[in-house]
Coordinates of C-alpha atoms and ligand atoms in Angstrom, one line a residue:
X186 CA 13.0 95.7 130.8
X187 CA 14.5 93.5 133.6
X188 CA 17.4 94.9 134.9
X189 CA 19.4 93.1 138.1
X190 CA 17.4 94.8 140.8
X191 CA 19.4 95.8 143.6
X192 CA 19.2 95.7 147.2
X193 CA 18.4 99.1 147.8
X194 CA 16.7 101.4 145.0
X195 CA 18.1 105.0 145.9
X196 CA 17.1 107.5 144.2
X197 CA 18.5 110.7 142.7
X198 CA 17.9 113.8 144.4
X199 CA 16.3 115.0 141.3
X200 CA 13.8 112.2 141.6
X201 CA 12.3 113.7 145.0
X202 CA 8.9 114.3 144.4
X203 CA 7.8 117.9 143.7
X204 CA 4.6 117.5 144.5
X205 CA 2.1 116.0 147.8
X206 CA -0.4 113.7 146.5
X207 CA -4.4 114.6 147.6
X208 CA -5.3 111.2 147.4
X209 CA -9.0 112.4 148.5
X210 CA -9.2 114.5 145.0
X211 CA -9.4 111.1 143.6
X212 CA -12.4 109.6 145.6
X213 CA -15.7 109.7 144.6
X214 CA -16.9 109.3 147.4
X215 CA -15.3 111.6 149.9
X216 CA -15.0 111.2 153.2
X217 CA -17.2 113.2 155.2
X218 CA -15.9 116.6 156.6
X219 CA -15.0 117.4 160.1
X220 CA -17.8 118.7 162.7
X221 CA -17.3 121.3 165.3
X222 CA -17.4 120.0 168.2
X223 CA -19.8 122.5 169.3
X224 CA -22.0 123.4 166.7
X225 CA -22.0 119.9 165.1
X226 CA -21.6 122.2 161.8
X227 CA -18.8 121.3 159.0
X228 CA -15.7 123.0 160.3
X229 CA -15.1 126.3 157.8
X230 CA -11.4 127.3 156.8
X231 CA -11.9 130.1 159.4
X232 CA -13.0 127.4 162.3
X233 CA -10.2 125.4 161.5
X234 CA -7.8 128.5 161.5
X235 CA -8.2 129.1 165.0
X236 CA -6.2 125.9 165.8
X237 CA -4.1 125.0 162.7
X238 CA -1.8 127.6 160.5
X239 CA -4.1 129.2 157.7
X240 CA -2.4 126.9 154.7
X241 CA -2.4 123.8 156.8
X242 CA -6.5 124.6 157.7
X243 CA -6.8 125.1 153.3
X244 CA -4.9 121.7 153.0
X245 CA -7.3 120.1 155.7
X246 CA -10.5 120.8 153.7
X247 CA -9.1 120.4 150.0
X248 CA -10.5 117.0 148.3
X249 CA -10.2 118.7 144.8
X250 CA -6.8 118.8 144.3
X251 CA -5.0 116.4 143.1
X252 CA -1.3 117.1 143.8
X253 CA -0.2 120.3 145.6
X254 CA 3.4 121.4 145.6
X255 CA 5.9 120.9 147.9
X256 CA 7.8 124.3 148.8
X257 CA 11.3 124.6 148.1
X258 CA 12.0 124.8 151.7
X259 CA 10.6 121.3 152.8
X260 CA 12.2 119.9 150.0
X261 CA 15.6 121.0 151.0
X262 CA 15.0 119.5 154.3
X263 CA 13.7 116.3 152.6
X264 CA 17.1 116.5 151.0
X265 CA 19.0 115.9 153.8
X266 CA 17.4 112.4 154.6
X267 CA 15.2 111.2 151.5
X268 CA 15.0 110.1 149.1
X269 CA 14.8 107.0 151.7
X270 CA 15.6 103.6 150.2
X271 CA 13.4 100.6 148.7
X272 CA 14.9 97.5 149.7
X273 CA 14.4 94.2 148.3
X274 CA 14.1 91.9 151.4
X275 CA 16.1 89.3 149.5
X276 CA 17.5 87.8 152.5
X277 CA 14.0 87.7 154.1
X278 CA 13.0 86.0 150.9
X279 CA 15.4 83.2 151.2
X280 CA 14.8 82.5 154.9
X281 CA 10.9 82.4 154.2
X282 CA 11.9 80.0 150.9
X283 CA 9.4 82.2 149.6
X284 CA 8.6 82.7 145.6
X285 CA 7.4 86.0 146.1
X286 CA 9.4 89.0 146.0
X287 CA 9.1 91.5 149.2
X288 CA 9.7 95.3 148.9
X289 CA 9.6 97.5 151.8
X290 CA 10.1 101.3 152.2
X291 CA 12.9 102.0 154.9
X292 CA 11.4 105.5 157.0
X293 CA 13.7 104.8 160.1
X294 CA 17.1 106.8 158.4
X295 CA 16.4 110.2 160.4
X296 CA 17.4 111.2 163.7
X297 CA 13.5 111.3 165.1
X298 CA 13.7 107.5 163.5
X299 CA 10.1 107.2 161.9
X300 CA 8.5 108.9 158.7
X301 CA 6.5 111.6 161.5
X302 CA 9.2 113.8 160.3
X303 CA 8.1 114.6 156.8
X304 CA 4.6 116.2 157.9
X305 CA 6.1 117.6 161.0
X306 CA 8.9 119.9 158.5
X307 CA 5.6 120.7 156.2
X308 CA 3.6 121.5 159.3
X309 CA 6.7 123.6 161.0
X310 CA 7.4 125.2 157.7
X311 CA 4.0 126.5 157.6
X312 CA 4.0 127.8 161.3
X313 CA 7.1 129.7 160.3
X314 CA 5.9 131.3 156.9
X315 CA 2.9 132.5 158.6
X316 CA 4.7 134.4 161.3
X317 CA 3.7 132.3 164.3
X318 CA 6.6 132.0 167.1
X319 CA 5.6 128.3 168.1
X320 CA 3.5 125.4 168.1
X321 CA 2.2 123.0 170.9
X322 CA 1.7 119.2 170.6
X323 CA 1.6 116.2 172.7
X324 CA 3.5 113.2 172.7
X325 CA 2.9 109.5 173.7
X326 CA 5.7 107.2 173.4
X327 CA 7.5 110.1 171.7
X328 CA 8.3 109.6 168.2
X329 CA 5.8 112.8 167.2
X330 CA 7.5 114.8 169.5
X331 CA 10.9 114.1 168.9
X332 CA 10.0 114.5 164.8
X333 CA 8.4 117.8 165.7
X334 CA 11.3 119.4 168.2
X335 CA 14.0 118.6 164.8
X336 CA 11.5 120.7 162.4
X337 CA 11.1 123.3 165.1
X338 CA 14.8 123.7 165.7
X339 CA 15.6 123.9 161.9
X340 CA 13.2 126.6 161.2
X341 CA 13.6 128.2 165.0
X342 CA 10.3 127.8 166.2
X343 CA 9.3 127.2 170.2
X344 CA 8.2 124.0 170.2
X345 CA 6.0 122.7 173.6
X346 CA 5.5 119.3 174.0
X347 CA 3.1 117.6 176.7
X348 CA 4.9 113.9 177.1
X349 CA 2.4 111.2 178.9
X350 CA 3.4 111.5 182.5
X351 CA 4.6 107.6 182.4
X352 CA 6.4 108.0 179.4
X353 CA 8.4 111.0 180.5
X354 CA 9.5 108.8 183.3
X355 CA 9.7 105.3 181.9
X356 CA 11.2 107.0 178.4
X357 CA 14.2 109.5 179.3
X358 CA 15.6 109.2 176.1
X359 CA 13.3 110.2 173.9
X360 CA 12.3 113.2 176.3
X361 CA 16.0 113.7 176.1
X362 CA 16.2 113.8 172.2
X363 CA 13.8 116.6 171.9
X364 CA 15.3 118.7 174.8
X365 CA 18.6 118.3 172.5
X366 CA 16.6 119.8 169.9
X367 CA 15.9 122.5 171.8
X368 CA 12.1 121.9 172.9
X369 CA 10.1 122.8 175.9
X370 CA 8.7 119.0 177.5
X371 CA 6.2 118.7 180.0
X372 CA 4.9 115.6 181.7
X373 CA 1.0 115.4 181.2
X374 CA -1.0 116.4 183.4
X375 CA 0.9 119.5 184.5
X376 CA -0.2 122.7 186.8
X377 CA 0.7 124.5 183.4
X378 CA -2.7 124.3 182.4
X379 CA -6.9 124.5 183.8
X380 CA -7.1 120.9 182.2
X381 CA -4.0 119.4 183.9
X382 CA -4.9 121.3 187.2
X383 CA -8.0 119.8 187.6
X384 CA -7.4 116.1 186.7
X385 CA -4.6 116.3 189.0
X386 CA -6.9 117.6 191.9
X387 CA -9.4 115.0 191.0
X388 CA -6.8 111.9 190.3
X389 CA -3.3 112.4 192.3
X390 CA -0.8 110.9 191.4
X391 CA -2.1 109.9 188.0
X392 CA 0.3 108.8 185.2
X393 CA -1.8 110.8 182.4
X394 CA -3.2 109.7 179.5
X395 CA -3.3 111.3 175.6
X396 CA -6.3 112.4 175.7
X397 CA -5.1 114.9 178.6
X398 CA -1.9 115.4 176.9
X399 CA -3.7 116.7 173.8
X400 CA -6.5 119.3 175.8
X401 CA -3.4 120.5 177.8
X402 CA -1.9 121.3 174.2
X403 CA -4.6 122.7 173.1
X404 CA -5.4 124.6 176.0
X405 CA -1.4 126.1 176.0
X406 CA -1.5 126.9 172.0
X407 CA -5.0 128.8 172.1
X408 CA -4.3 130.8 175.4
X409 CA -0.8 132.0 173.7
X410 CA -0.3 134.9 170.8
X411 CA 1.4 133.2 167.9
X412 CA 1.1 129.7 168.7
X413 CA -0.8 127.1 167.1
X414 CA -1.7 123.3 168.4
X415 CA 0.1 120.2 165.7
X416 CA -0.7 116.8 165.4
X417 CA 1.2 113.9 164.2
X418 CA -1.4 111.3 162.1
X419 CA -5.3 111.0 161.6
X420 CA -5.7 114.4 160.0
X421 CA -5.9 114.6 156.3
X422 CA -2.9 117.4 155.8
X423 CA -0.8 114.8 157.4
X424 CA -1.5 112.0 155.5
X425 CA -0.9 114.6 152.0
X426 CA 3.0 114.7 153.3
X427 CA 3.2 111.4 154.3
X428 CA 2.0 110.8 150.0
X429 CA 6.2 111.5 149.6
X430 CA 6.7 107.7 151.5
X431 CA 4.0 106.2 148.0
X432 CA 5.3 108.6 145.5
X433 CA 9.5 107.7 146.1
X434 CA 8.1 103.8 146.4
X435 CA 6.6 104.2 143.3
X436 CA 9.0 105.9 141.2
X437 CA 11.7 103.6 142.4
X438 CA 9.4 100.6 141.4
X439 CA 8.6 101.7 137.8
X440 CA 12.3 102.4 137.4
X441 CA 13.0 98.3 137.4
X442 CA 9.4 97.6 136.0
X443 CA 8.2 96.2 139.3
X444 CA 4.2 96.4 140.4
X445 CA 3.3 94.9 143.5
X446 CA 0.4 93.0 144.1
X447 CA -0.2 93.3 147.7
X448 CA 0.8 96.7 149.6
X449 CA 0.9 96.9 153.6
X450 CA 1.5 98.3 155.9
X451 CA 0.7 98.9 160.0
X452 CA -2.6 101.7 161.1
X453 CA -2.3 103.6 163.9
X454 CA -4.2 106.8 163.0
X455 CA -3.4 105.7 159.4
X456 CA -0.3 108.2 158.0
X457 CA 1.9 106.5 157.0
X458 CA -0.1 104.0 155.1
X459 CA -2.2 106.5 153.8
X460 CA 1.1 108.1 152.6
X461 CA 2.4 105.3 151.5
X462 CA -0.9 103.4 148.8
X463 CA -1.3 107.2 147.7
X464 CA -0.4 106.9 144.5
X465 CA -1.3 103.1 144.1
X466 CA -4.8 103.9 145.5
X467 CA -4.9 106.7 143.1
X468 CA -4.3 104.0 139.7
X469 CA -7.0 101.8 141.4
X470 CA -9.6 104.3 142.0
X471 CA -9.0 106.0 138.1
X472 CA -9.0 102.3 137.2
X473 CA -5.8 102.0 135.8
X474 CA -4.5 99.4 137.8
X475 CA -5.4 97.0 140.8
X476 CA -3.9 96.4 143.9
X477 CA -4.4 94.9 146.8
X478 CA -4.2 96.8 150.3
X479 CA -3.9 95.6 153.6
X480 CA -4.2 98.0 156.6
X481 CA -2.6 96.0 160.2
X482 CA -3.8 96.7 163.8
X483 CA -2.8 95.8 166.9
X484 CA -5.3 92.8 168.0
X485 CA -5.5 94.9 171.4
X486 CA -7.2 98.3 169.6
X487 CA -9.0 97.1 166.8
X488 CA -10.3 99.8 165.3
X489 CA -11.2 98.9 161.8
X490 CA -11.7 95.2 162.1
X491 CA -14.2 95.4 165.0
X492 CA -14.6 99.3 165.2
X493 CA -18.0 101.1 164.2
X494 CA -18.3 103.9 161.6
X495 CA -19.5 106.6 162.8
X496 CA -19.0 110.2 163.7
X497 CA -16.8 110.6 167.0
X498 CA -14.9 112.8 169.0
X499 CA -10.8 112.6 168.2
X500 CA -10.2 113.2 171.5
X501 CA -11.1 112.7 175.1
X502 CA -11.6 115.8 175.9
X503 CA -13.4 116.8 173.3
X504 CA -11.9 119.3 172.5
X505 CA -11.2 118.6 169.0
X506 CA -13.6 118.4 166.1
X507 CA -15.5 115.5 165.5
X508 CA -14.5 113.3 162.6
X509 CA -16.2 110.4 160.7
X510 CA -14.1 107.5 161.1
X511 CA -13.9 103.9 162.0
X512 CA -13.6 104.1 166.0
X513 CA -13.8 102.1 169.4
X514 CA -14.8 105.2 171.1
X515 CA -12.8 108.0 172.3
X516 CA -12.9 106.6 175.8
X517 CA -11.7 103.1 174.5
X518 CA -8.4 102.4 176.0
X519 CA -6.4 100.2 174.8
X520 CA -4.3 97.7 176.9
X521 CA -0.6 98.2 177.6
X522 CA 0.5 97.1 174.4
X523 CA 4.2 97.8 173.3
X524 CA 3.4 99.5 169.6
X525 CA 2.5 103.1 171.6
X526 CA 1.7 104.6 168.3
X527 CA -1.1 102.1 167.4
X528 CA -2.7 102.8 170.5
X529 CA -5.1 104.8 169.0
X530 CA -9.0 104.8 169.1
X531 CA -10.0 106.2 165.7
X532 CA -8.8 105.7 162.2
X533 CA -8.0 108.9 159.7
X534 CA -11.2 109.2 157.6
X535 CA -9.9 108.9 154.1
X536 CA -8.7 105.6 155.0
X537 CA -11.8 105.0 156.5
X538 CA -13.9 105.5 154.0
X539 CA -11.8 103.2 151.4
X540 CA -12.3 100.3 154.1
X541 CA -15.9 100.7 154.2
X542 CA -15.8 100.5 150.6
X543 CA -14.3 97.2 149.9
X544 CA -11.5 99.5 148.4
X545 CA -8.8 98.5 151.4
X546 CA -8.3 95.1 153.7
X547 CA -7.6 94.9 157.4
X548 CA -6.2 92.6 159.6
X549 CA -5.2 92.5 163.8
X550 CA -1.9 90.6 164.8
X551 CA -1.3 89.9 168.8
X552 CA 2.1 91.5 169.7
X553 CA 3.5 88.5 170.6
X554 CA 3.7 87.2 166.7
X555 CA 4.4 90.5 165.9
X556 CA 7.8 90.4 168.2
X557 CA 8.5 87.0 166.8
X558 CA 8.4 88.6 163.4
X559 CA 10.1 91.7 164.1
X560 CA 12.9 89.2 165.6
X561 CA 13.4 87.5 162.4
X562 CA 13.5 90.2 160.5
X563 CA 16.2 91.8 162.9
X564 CA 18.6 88.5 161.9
X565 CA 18.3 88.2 158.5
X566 CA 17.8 92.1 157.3
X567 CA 20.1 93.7 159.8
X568 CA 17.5 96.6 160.5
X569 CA 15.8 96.6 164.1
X570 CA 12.3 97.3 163.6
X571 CA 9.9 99.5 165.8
X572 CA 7.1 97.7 167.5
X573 CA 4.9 99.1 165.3
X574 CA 6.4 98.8 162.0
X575 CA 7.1 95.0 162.9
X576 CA 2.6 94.9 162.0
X577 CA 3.2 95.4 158.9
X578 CA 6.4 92.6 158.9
X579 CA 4.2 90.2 160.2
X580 CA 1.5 89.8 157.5
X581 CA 3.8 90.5 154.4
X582 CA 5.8 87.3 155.8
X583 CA 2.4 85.8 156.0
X584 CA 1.7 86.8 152.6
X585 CA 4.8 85.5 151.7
X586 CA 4.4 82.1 153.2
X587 CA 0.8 81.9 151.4
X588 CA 3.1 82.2 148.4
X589 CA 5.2 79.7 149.0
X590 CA 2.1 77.1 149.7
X591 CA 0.3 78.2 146.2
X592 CA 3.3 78.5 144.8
X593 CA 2.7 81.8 143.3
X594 CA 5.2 84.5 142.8
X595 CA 3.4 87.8 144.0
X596 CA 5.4 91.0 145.0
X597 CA 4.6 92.3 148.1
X598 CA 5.8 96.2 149.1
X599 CA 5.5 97.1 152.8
X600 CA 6.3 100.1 154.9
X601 CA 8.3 99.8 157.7
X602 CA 7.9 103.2 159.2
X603 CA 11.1 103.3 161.8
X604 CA 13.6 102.0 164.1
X605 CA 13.1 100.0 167.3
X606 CA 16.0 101.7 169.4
X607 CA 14.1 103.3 172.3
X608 CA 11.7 100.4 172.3
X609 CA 14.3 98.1 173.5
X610 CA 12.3 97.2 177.1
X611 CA 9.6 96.0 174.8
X612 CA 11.6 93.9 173.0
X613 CA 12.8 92.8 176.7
X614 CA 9.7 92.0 177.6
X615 CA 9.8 89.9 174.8
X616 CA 12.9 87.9 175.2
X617 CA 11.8 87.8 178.8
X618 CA 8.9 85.3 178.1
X619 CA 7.4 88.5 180.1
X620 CA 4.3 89.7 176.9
X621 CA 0.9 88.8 176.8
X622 CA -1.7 89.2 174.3
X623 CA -4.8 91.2 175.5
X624 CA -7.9 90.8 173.2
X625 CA -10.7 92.9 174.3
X626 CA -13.8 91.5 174.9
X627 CA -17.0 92.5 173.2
X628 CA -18.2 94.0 176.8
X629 CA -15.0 96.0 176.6
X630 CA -15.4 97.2 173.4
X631 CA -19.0 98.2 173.9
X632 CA -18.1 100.1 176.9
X633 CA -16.5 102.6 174.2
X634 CA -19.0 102.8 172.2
X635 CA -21.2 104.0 174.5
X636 CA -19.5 106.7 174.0
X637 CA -19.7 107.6 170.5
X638 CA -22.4 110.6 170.3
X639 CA -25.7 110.3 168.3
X640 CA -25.2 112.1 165.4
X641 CA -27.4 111.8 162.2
X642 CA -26.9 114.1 159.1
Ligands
PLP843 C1 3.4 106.9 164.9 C2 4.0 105.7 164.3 C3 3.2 104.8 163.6 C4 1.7 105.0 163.5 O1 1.2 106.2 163.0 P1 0.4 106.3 161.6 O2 -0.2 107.6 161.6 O3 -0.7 105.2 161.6 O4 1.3 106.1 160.5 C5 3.8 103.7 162.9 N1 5.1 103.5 163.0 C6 5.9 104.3 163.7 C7 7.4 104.0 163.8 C8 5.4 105.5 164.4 O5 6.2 106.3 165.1

């Protein structure tokens, strides 16, 4: 069985997976479904339609089955930049002087530079098939937007994106990225919209936040014929196309006989990790096999290790339907913290759920071990890491070094979900001696959760 195992574990193109994994079809005990955020009723297939494309609304609410198909289409765009690699960190192995051996799933080899673009070609794809002439998003540091602008332009959707106010400024290039791909940016709040209008009477001269982003997006897609409002993590259709990161992973592993032990991997609204313990979480839950699964947070939006769980709104406008999820409030917000797209205040509910279970771990880093990781890794693995990715480096090199001190020789897989190119006045920062750690205190946090609504079912 033991072959040499490379550095990298391509696969063949004939190896891409054919079908999404619905990890939810394999919970018993399935999250709970999404309220309107009027009625406080489950959100129907028709509720949901009004915002999201009819086959993306029928993904949303299916927890019965267990793989869906991925069209021919989206895999032919998946062609063009998966399967991505596995790479054995065996440099990072050998500077740790570590007896365990370290996977990790590369998602940074696409132009948008993170692994947003495999739901955003599923969710574009769907837009297009159903006749639609454009979708609407917003956009924080940017990475969902830019992901988004590259599906849009492949399939020749409009695509309108609401950037942060202070991101458009502060980040040109990413605003410039999905100009190149065609896409109409705004900086949030705009007069393009009642919502933007109105905080920018009542705050001038305001930076904008997401939460306004996102009702300005909304706003735009359901005033509009033939457009439809996206989003980038938290929902359950998104973590189904992010299942292709855990299904490639796990194909590549079996083909050298390799079972990890531990899987990590950072949480922001949870896609990409969701994505990525899919089919491990899948083995566990049949009880086929056991794993261990760590979820990381920033230390400065803790949403799973000091969140509640609880029904809350996704959004500050509240706009959106309610979801039950670990949360810190949907007016919880965070510090400055240089991983933008951690900076969220809820957690997707699947992943939820298997926390409050026992069936998942968490752990919050401060960002100023998680740059000191990110920096090593930089030497001795060549790849520059995005801030947030860089989470999930962190505690598999503490795993690692827990290894090395017990002596035992587990296998560790993490995901490192993109590149750190446009992130470079973070890394500044850094090098500057200019970062701080913010740890909110527990007045802080209950400030946010104040917020959360009352709702018993
Ligand atoms: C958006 C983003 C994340 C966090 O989002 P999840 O939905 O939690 O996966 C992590 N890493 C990168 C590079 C991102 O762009």
């Amino acid at each position: 069985m033991h072959k040499e195992i490379p550095y990298k574990i391509y696969l063949e193109e004939t190896e891409l997976p054919r079908h999404w994994l619905n990890l939810r079809a394999f919970m018993e005990n399935k999250p709970a479904p999404l309220l309107h955020p009027q009625t406080l009723q489950p959100m129907t297939q028709e509720d949901l339609s009004e915002v999201f494309c009819v086959e993306l609304a029928k993904q949303e609410l299916d927890d019965t089955t267990p793989y869906i198909e991925i069209p021919e289409e989206i895999r032919n765009f998946y062609k063009m930049y998966r399967p991505a690699p596995l790479v054995r960190a065996y440099c990072l192995e050998k500077a740790l002087d570590t007896p365990a051996k370290i996977y990790y799933k590369f998602e940074g080899n696409n132009t948008s530079g993170s692994h947003k673009l495999n739901s955003a070609i599923a969710q574009a794809y769907y837009a297009k098939k159903q006749g639609l002439k454009g979708v609407t998003t917003e956009t924080g540091a940017g990475q969902w937007g830019t992901a988004l602008s590259m599906a849009c332009s492949y399939f020749g959707l409009d695509c309108k994106v609401y950037m942060v106010k202070c991101s458009y400024e502060q980040k040109p290039f990413r605003r410039e990225v999905m100009r190149t791909y065609g896409a109409n940016v705004t900086p949030s709040p705009s007069m393009t919209t009642n919502v933007g209008r109105k905080i920018l009477e009542e705050f001038p001269g305001t930076t904008g936040s997401l939460g306004c982003a996102i009702s300005e997006a909304v706003e735009t897609a359901t005033g509009m014929d033939g457009y439809r409002y996206v989003l980038g993590s938290v929902l359950n259709q998104v973590l189904l196309h992010q299942s292709v990161i855990g299904m490639e992973a796990k194909t590549a592993l079996d083909k050298y006989g390799e079972k990890p032990d531990v899987i990590i991997g950072c949480a922001g609204g949870g896609s990409n990790l969701g994505g990525l313990i899919a089919p491990f979480m899948a083995e566990k839950l049949q009880g086929k096999a056991d794993y261990r699964f760590i979820a990381v947070e920033p230390a400065s939006c803790p949403t799973l290790t000091r969140g509640k769980y609880a029904y809350d709104y996704c959004d500050t406008g509240k706009v959106c339907p309610l979801s039950k999820m670990y949360t810190l409030g949907s007016g919880f917000i965070p510090s400055a913290s240089h991983a933008g797209g951690l900076r969220y205040h809820g957690m997707t509910s699947t992943l939820s759920e298997l926390y409050d279970k026992g069936l998942m771990e968490a752990r919050a880093v401060e960002q100023t071990s998680v740059f000191e990781a990110a920096e090593r890794f930089a030497r001795v693995e060549g790849i520059l890491p995005a801030p947030e990715s860089s989470h999930a480096i962190k505690v598999a090199m503490d795993e690692a070094i827990k290894c090395k001190e017990t002596g035992e020789a587990k296998t560790i897989l993490f995901g490192l979900t993109g590149t750190g190119y446009f992130d470079m006045l973070s890394y500044e920062k850094f090098h500057d001696g200019k970062m701080s750690d913010y740890i909110p205190t527990e007045e802080e946090l209950a400030k946010g959760f104040a917020g959360i609504p009352e709702i018993s079912l």
